[in-house]
Coordinates of C-alpha atoms and ligand atoms in Angstrom, one line a residue:
M1 CA 16.5 -11.0 -5.3
G2 CA 17.7 -14.5 -6.3
T3 CA 17.7 -16.2 -9.7
T4 CA 14.2 -17.6 -9.5
L5 CA 11.0 -15.7 -10.2
D6 CA 11.1 -12.9 -7.8
F7 CA 10.0 -9.2 -7.4
C8 CA 10.5 -6.1 -5.3
T9 CA 8.5 -2.9 -5.1
A10 CA 9.4 0.7 -4.2
G11 CA 7.3 3.7 -3.6
E12 CA 5.8 5.8 -0.8
S13 CA 2.1 6.2 -0.3
H14 CA 2.1 9.9 -1.2
G15 CA 5.2 9.9 -3.4
R16 CA 5.2 10.2 -7.2
Q17 CA 4.6 6.6 -8.0
L18 CA 4.9 2.9 -7.2
T19 CA 7.5 0.8 -9.0
A20 CA 7.9 -3.0 -9.3
I21 CA 10.6 -5.0 -10.9
I22 CA 10.0 -8.7 -11.7
I23 CA 12.8 -11.0 -12.5
G24 CA 12.8 -14.6 -13.7
L25 CA 9.7 -14.4 -16.0
P26 CA 10.0 -16.7 -19.0
A27 CA 10.3 -15.2 -22.5
G28 CA 7.3 -15.3 -24.8
L29 CA 4.5 -14.7 -22.3
T30 CA 1.7 -12.5 -23.5
V31 CA 1.1 -9.7 -21.0
E32 CA -2.0 -7.5 -21.3
A33 CA -1.8 -4.2 -19.5
G34 CA -5.7 -4.1 -19.6
A35 CA -5.8 -7.3 -17.6
I36 CA -3.4 -5.8 -15.0
D37 CA -5.6 -2.7 -14.8
R38 CA -8.7 -4.8 -14.2
E39 CA -6.9 -6.4 -11.2
L40 CA -5.9 -3.0 -9.9
A41 CA -9.6 -1.9 -10.1
R42 CA -10.7 -5.0 -8.2
R43 CA -8.3 -4.0 -5.4
Q44 CA -9.7 -0.4 -5.3
C45 CA -13.3 -1.5 -4.8
G46 CA -14.7 -2.3 -1.4
Y47 CA -17.1 -0.9 1.2
G48 CA -15.3 0.9 4.0
R49 CA -12.5 2.6 2.1
G50 CA -11.7 6.3 2.8
G51 CA -11.5 9.3 0.5
R52 CA -8.2 8.3 -1.1
M53 CA -9.9 5.7 -3.4
Q54 CA -11.9 8.5 -4.9
I55 CA -8.6 10.2 -5.9
E56 CA -6.8 7.2 -7.2
S57 CA -7.6 5.3 -10.4
D58 CA -4.8 2.9 -10.7
E59 CA -3.3 2.2 -14.1
V60 CA -0.1 0.3 -14.9
L61 CA 2.7 1.5 -17.2
I62 CA 5.1 -1.3 -18.2
T63 CA 8.5 0.3 -19.0
S64 CA 10.8 -2.6 -19.8
G65 CA 11.1 -6.3 -20.2
M66 CA 8.5 -6.6 -23.0
R67 CA 8.4 -6.0 -26.7
H68 CA 5.3 -6.2 -29.0
G69 CA 3.1 -7.6 -26.2
R70 CA 5.4 -10.4 -25.0
T71 CA 8.0 -10.8 -22.3
L72 CA 11.7 -10.8 -23.4
G73 CA 13.1 -12.9 -20.5
S74 CA 14.7 -9.8 -19.1
P75 CA 13.6 -7.9 -15.9
L76 CA 10.1 -6.5 -16.3
A77 CA 9.6 -3.0 -14.7
L78 CA 6.3 -1.4 -14.2
T79 CA 5.0 1.8 -12.5
I80 CA 1.6 3.0 -11.1
G81 CA 1.3 6.7 -10.6
N82 CA -0.1 8.2 -7.4
R83 CA -2.8 10.8 -8.4
D84 CA -2.6 12.2 -4.9
W85 CA 1.0 13.2 -5.6
P86 CA 0.3 16.8 -6.7
N87 CA -1.2 17.4 -3.2
W88 CA 2.1 16.2 -1.6
E89 CA 4.8 17.4 -4.0
Q90 CA 6.5 19.5 -1.5
E91 CA 5.9 17.3 1.6
M92 CA 7.2 14.2 -0.2
A93 CA 9.8 15.9 -2.5
V94 CA 12.9 13.7 -3.2
A95 CA 15.1 16.8 -3.5
P96 CA 16.1 18.8 -0.4
P97 CA 13.4 21.4 0.5
G98 CA 14.0 25.2 0.3
H99 CA 14.9 27.2 3.4
S100 CA 11.4 28.4 3.9
F101 CA 9.8 24.8 3.9
A102 CA 8.1 23.7 7.2
S103 CA 6.3 20.4 7.1
Q104 CA 2.6 20.7 7.7
R105 CA 2.2 16.9 7.9
M106 CA 4.8 15.8 10.4
V107 CA 3.7 12.8 12.5
S108 CA 5.0 12.9 16.1
V109 CA 2.5 10.8 18.1
P110 CA 2.7 7.1 17.2
R111 CA -0.5 5.1 16.5
P112 CA -0.8 1.9 18.5
G113 CA -0.8 -1.0 16.1
H114 CA 1.0 0.9 13.4
A115 CA 4.7 0.7 12.3
D116 CA 5.2 4.3 13.6
L117 CA 7.0 3.7 16.9
A118 CA 9.0 0.6 16.0
G119 CA 10.0 2.2 12.7
A120 CA 11.0 5.5 14.4
A121 CA 13.3 3.5 16.7
K122 CA 14.7 1.4 13.9
F123 CA 15.5 4.1 11.3
G124 CA 15.9 7.1 13.7
H125 CA 13.3 9.2 12.0
P126 CA 12.0 12.1 14.2
D127 CA 9.1 12.5 11.7
M128 CA 7.2 9.2 11.6
R129 CA 5.8 10.1 8.2
N130 CA 9.1 8.7 7.0
V131 CA 7.9 5.3 8.4
L132 CA 4.2 5.4 7.6
E133 CA 4.7 6.4 4.0
R134 CA 6.2 3.0 3.2
A135 CA 4.3 1.0 5.8
S136 CA 1.1 2.2 4.1
A137 CA -0.9 -0.4 2.2
R138 CA -0.7 1.8 -0.9
E139 CA 2.3 -0.4 -1.8
T140 CA -0.1 -3.4 -2.3
A141 CA -1.2 -1.9 -5.6
A142 CA 2.2 -2.7 -7.0
R143 CA 1.9 -6.3 -5.7
V144 CA -1.5 -6.7 -7.4
A145 CA 0.1 -5.6 -10.7
V146 CA 2.9 -8.2 -10.2
G147 CA 0.2 -10.8 -9.2
A148 CA -1.7 -10.0 -12.4
I149 CA 1.3 -10.9 -14.5
C150 CA 1.8 -14.1 -12.5
R151 CA -1.8 -14.9 -13.1
Q152 CA -1.3 -14.5 -16.9
L153 CA 1.5 -17.0 -16.7
L154 CA -0.5 -19.4 -14.6
S155 CA -3.5 -19.2 -16.9
E156 CA -1.2 -20.7 -19.7
F157 CA -1.3 -23.8 -17.5
G158 CA -5.0 -23.8 -16.7
I159 CA -4.4 -22.5 -13.2
G160 CA -6.9 -20.0 -11.9
M161 CA -7.7 -18.3 -8.6
H162 CA -10.5 -16.5 -6.7
S163 CA -10.9 -15.0 -3.3
C164 CA -13.7 -14.0 -1.0
V165 CA -14.2 -12.3 2.4
V166 CA -15.3 -14.7 5.1
N167 CA -15.5 -12.4 8.1
I168 CA -15.6 -8.7 8.8
G169 CA -15.6 -7.5 12.4
G170 CA -16.9 -10.8 13.6
V171 CA -19.6 -11.2 11.0
A172 CA -18.8 -14.6 9.5
A173 CA -19.9 -16.0 6.1
E174 CA -19.7 -19.7 5.2
V175 CA -17.9 -20.7 2.1
P176 CA -18.7 -24.0 0.3
Q177 CA -15.7 -26.3 0.4
R178 CA -15.7 -26.5 -3.4
P179 CA -17.3 -23.2 -4.5
D180 CA -18.7 -23.1 -8.0
D181 CA -18.7 -20.3 -10.6
E182 CA -22.1 -19.0 -9.4
F183 CA -20.6 -18.4 -6.0
W184 CA -17.6 -16.6 -7.4
T185 CA -19.9 -14.4 -9.6
K186 CA -21.8 -13.4 -6.5
V187 CA -18.5 -12.5 -4.7
E188 CA -17.3 -10.3 -7.6
G189 CA -20.7 -8.5 -7.5
S190 CA -20.4 -7.8 -3.8
D191 CA -18.7 -4.6 -2.5
V192 CA -17.5 -6.6 0.6
R193 CA -16.5 -9.6 -1.6
C194 CA -19.0 -11.9 0.2
G195 CA -21.0 -14.6 -1.5
N196 CA -23.7 -14.6 1.1
E197 CA -26.1 -11.6 0.9
T198 CA -27.4 -11.7 4.4
A199 CA -23.8 -11.8 5.8
A200 CA -22.8 -9.0 3.4
D201 CA -25.6 -6.8 4.8
E202 CA -24.4 -7.4 8.3
M203 CA -20.9 -6.7 7.3
H204 CA -22.0 -3.3 5.9
T205 CA -23.7 -2.6 9.2
A206 CA -20.5 -3.6 11.2
I207 CA -18.4 -1.2 9.0
D208 CA -21.0 1.7 9.3
Q209 CA -21.2 1.3 13.1
A210 CA -17.4 1.2 13.5
G211 CA -17.0 4.3 11.3
A212 CA -19.7 6.2 13.2
R213 CA -17.7 5.5 16.5
G214 CA -14.4 6.6 15.0
D215 CA -13.3 3.0 15.0
T216 CA -12.1 0.4 12.4
V217 CA -12.7 -3.3 11.7
G218 CA -10.6 -6.2 10.4
G219 CA -11.6 -9.6 9.1
E220 CA -10.6 -12.6 7.1
F221 CA -10.4 -13.6 3.5
E222 CA -9.9 -16.9 1.7
V223 CA -8.0 -17.5 -1.6
H224 CA -8.8 -20.6 -3.7
V225 CA -6.5 -21.8 -6.5
S226 CA -7.7 -24.4 -8.9
G227 CA -6.1 -26.4 -11.8
L228 CA -2.7 -27.0 -10.1
P229 CA -0.5 -29.9 -10.9
P230 CA 0.5 -32.1 -8.0
G231 CA 4.1 -31.9 -7.0
L232 CA 4.7 -28.1 -6.5
G233 CA 6.9 -27.2 -3.6
S234 CA 8.9 -29.9 -1.7
N235 CA 9.2 -31.8 1.6
G236 CA 12.9 -31.7 1.0
T237 CA 13.9 -28.5 2.8
W238 CA 12.0 -26.0 5.0
Q239 CA 12.6 -23.3 2.4
E240 CA 10.8 -25.3 -0.3
R241 CA 7.6 -26.2 1.5
L242 CA 4.7 -24.6 -0.4
D243 CA 2.5 -24.1 2.6
A244 CA 5.3 -22.2 4.4
R245 CA 6.0 -20.0 1.4
L246 CA 2.3 -19.2 1.0
A247 CA 2.1 -18.4 4.7
A248 CA 5.0 -16.0 4.5
A249 CA 3.7 -14.3 1.4
V250 CA 0.2 -13.7 2.8
M251 CA 1.6 -12.7 6.2
S252 CA 3.8 -10.1 4.4
I253 CA 0.6 -8.2 3.4
P254 CA 0.3 -5.2 5.7
A255 CA -2.0 -5.8 8.7
I256 CA -2.2 -9.6 8.3
K257 CA -1.8 -11.3 11.7
S258 CA -2.6 -15.0 10.9
V259 CA -2.6 -17.3 7.9
E260 CA -4.2 -20.8 7.7
I261 CA -4.2 -23.5 5.0
G262 CA -7.3 -25.6 4.5
L263 CA -8.9 -26.5 7.8
G264 CA -6.2 -24.3 9.5
K265 CA -6.1 -24.2 13.3
Q266 CA -9.2 -26.4 13.5
V267 CA -7.0 -29.4 12.9
A268 CA -5.9 -29.1 16.5
D269 CA -9.4 -30.0 17.8
R270 CA -10.2 -33.0 15.7
P271 CA -9.0 -36.6 15.6
G272 CA -7.0 -37.7 12.5
S273 CA -10.1 -39.5 11.1
Q274 CA -11.9 -36.2 10.8
V275 CA -8.9 -34.2 9.5
H276 CA -7.2 -36.2 6.8
D277 CA -8.8 -36.4 3.3
P278 CA -9.5 -40.0 2.2
I279 CA -8.0 -41.0 -1.2
E280 CA -10.4 -42.6 -3.8
A281 CA -9.6 -44.1 -7.1
G282 CA -10.7 -42.0 -10.1
D283 CA -10.8 -42.9 -13.8
P284 CA -7.6 -45.0 -14.5
G285 CA -7.3 -43.2 -17.9
D286 CA -6.9 -39.9 -16.2
S287 CA -3.4 -38.4 -15.7
W288 CA -4.4 -37.9 -12.1
P289 CA -6.7 -40.8 -11.3
F290 CA -7.5 -39.9 -7.7
S291 CA -10.3 -38.0 -6.0
R292 CA -10.6 -36.6 -2.5
P293 CA -14.1 -36.3 -1.0
T294 CA -12.9 -33.5 1.3
N295 CA -10.1 -31.0 1.1
N296 CA -9.2 -30.3 4.7
A297 CA -5.5 -30.2 3.8
G298 CA -6.2 -27.2 1.6
G299 CA -4.4 -28.8 -1.4
I300 CA -1.0 -29.3 0.3
E301 CA 0.4 -32.4 2.0
G302 CA 4.0 -32.6 3.2
G303 CA 4.6 -29.1 1.8
I304 CA 3.8 -30.3 -1.7
S305 CA 0.7 -29.5 -3.8
N306 CA -1.5 -32.7 -3.9
G307 CA -3.6 -31.9 -7.0
E308 CA -6.6 -30.5 -5.0
P309 CA -7.4 -26.8 -4.9
I310 CA -5.2 -24.7 -2.6
V311 CA -7.1 -22.9 0.1
V312 CA -5.4 -20.1 2.1
R313 CA -7.0 -17.9 4.7
G314 CA -5.6 -14.6 6.0
A315 CA -6.8 -12.6 9.0
M316 CA -6.4 -8.8 9.0
K317 CA -6.3 -6.7 12.0
P318 CA -8.4 -3.5 12.1
I319 CA -6.6 -0.5 10.6
P320 CA -4.7 1.4 13.3
T321 CA -5.6 4.9 12.2
L322 CA -8.7 5.7 14.4
T323 CA -10.5 9.0 14.2
Q324 CA -11.3 8.4 17.9
P325 CA -7.6 7.8 18.7
L326 CA -6.2 5.6 21.4
P327 CA -3.9 7.0 24.1
S328 CA -0.3 7.4 23.1
V329 CA 2.6 9.7 23.8
A330 CA 4.2 12.5 21.8
L331 CA 7.8 12.1 20.7
P332 CA 10.3 13.1 21.9
S333 CA 8.6 14.7 25.0
L334 CA 6.8 11.5 26.1
K335 CA 3.9 13.7 27.0
P336 CA 0.6 11.7 26.9
S337 CA -1.4 12.6 23.8
P338 CA -4.1 11.0 21.6
A339 CA -2.5 9.0 18.7
H340 CA -2.0 10.6 15.3
A341 CA -5.1 10.6 13.1
E342 CA -5.4 11.3 9.4
R343 CA -7.6 10.3 6.5
S344 CA -7.7 6.5 6.3
D345 CA -10.1 3.6 5.7
V346 CA -12.6 2.0 8.2
C347 CA -12.2 -1.4 6.6
A348 CA -9.8 -2.7 3.9
V349 CA -10.5 -6.4 4.1
P350 CA -12.1 -6.7 0.6
A351 CA -9.0 -5.0 -0.8
A352 CA -6.7 -7.4 1.2
S353 CA -8.6 -10.3 -0.3
V354 CA -7.5 -9.2 -3.8
V355 CA -3.9 -8.6 -2.6
G356 CA -4.0 -12.1 -1.0
E357 CA -4.8 -13.5 -4.5
A358 CA -1.9 -11.6 -5.9
M359 CA 0.6 -12.9 -3.4
V360 CA -0.7 -16.5 -3.7
A361 CA -0.4 -16.1 -7.6
F362 CA 3.2 -15.1 -7.2
V363 CA 4.1 -18.0 -4.9
V364 CA 2.4 -20.5 -7.2
A365 CA 4.0 -19.0 -10.3
Q366 CA 7.4 -19.2 -8.6
A367 CA 6.8 -22.8 -7.7
M368 CA 5.7 -23.5 -11.4
C369 CA 8.9 -21.8 -12.7
E370 CA 11.0 -23.9 -10.3
K371 CA 9.4 -27.2 -11.4
F372 CA 9.1 -26.6 -15.1
G373 CA 11.3 -23.6 -15.5
G374 CA 13.0 -22.8 -18.7
D375 CA 14.0 -19.6 -20.5
S376 CA 10.8 -19.5 -22.4
L377 CA 7.1 -20.2 -22.0
V378 CA 7.3 -23.0 -24.6
D379 CA 10.1 -24.7 -22.7
M380 CA 8.0 -24.5 -19.5
Q381 CA 4.9 -25.9 -21.3
A382 CA 6.9 -28.8 -22.8
A383 CA 8.3 -29.7 -19.4
C384 CA 4.9 -29.6 -17.8
E385 CA 3.4 -31.8 -20.5
A386 CA 6.3 -34.3 -20.1
Y387 CA 5.6 -34.4 -16.4
W388 CA 1.9 -35.2 -17.0
Q389 CA 2.9 -37.8 -19.4
R390 CA 5.2 -39.4 -16.8
L391 CA 2.3 -39.4 -14.3
R392 CA 0.0 -41.0 -16.8
Q393 CA 2.5 -43.9 -17.1
L394 CA 3.1 -44.1 -13.4
W395 CA -0.5 -44.8 -12.5
Q396 CA -1.4 -47.3 -15.2
P397 CA -3.2 -50.2 -13.4
R398 CA -1.1 -53.4 -13.8
A399 CA -1.9 -57.0 -13.3
E400 CA -0.9 -58.4 -9.9
G401 CA 2.8 -59.1 -9.6
V402 CA 3.8 -57.3 -12.9
Ligands
EPS1 C1 -3.5 3.8 4.1 C2 -4.3 5.0 4.3 C3 -5.1 5.5 3.2 C4 -5.5 4.3 2.3 C5 -4.3 3.8 1.8 C6 -3.6 3.0 2.9 O1 -4.5 6.4 2.4 P1 -4.5 8.0 2.7 O2 -3.6 8.1 4.0 O3 -3.9 8.6 1.5 O4 -5.9 8.4 3.0 O5 -6.5 4.7 1.4 O6 -4.5 2.9 0.7 C7 -4.2 3.3 -0.5 C8 -3.8 4.5 -0.9 C9 -4.4 2.2 -1.5 O7 -4.2 2.4 -2.7 O8 -4.8 1.1 -1.1 C10 -2.5 3.4 5.1 O9 -2.2 4.1 6.0 O10 -2.1 2.2 5.1

């Protein structure tokens, strides 16, 4: 971890707990555990999940970095317990097992599409449970908790975010380019996070049909961020480009195979006149006196936020644990064998959509800390206000030649 806002997580899917440590948070930020738990509950919802979500009821415990409801400017540590742990205490024990222990849950046939085989090669684990326990998307609960704290920081600057599912198993749903509150309310009320009821019904059918065949389905989600100041990220170096950072963050979510910003790969098919968003003059009294009739750029031009909402889309592959398993080979014998199968989900795209929000929240919060960063929230707010003040002066209409 560097010196900027950053985090890391630890924890196995069936271990005792997940842990996250965040560094670089400004002091004086009010953090509400209840708001974190609400985000954790959003991630747990979703049609197509397996039996595990009936066991878990995620709740955060903040153990350091705060006093009396506010951040201290020191590393913030949090944990989320795994309620499934008592069923795995021996299998996943940190301490050496007793002489009589024989694993009942060893994984010796890798699943195509899973980290099993590549991880076994990399780490030299004969039991691929040692790989899958960390590759599991259980870890994303910790990311959502981190994202919830980043959201609390962003809300201090009027920045908010939403997400929705735009495709499950090939059933696509249109999203308005500038969705309103009514659309987002529908999304939050949908167990597939889809704002279009007809498409949501078809998504349910796609999930049911896949489950009945012993198969799984993937899909796509979209994250929208509003209220951002222009100027986050930079065209200066490849590491600072906001679009590249968002792409890396969303791609790091387990099972994500592609990320798009704004119009995404459609830009390749259209002429420039149908891709780039015209610039119109807004009210000269505004601190940002511009408007854009379209937002094909997804809020980022030249790797810098341009004052429009950021729109990021992630595509998730179908979960590799199939109850009708694909062909594989047992290790180390290389004997052909159906791939390992265990309890899993048929579809986790709605959950991934909430995780996508969390990762986007983290990247935007990091970019805000870089641009306006100080040791405390009041320093950050003062720097942000000074920036808006500078912009207000920059765009004052002047008489010709002055
Ligand atoms: C997962 C498999 C399932 C999911 C799990 C991710 O868990 P289990 O193997 O215990 O049935 O439910 O997701 C979560 C536990 C979670 O909190 O999202 C996998 O293999 O990635």
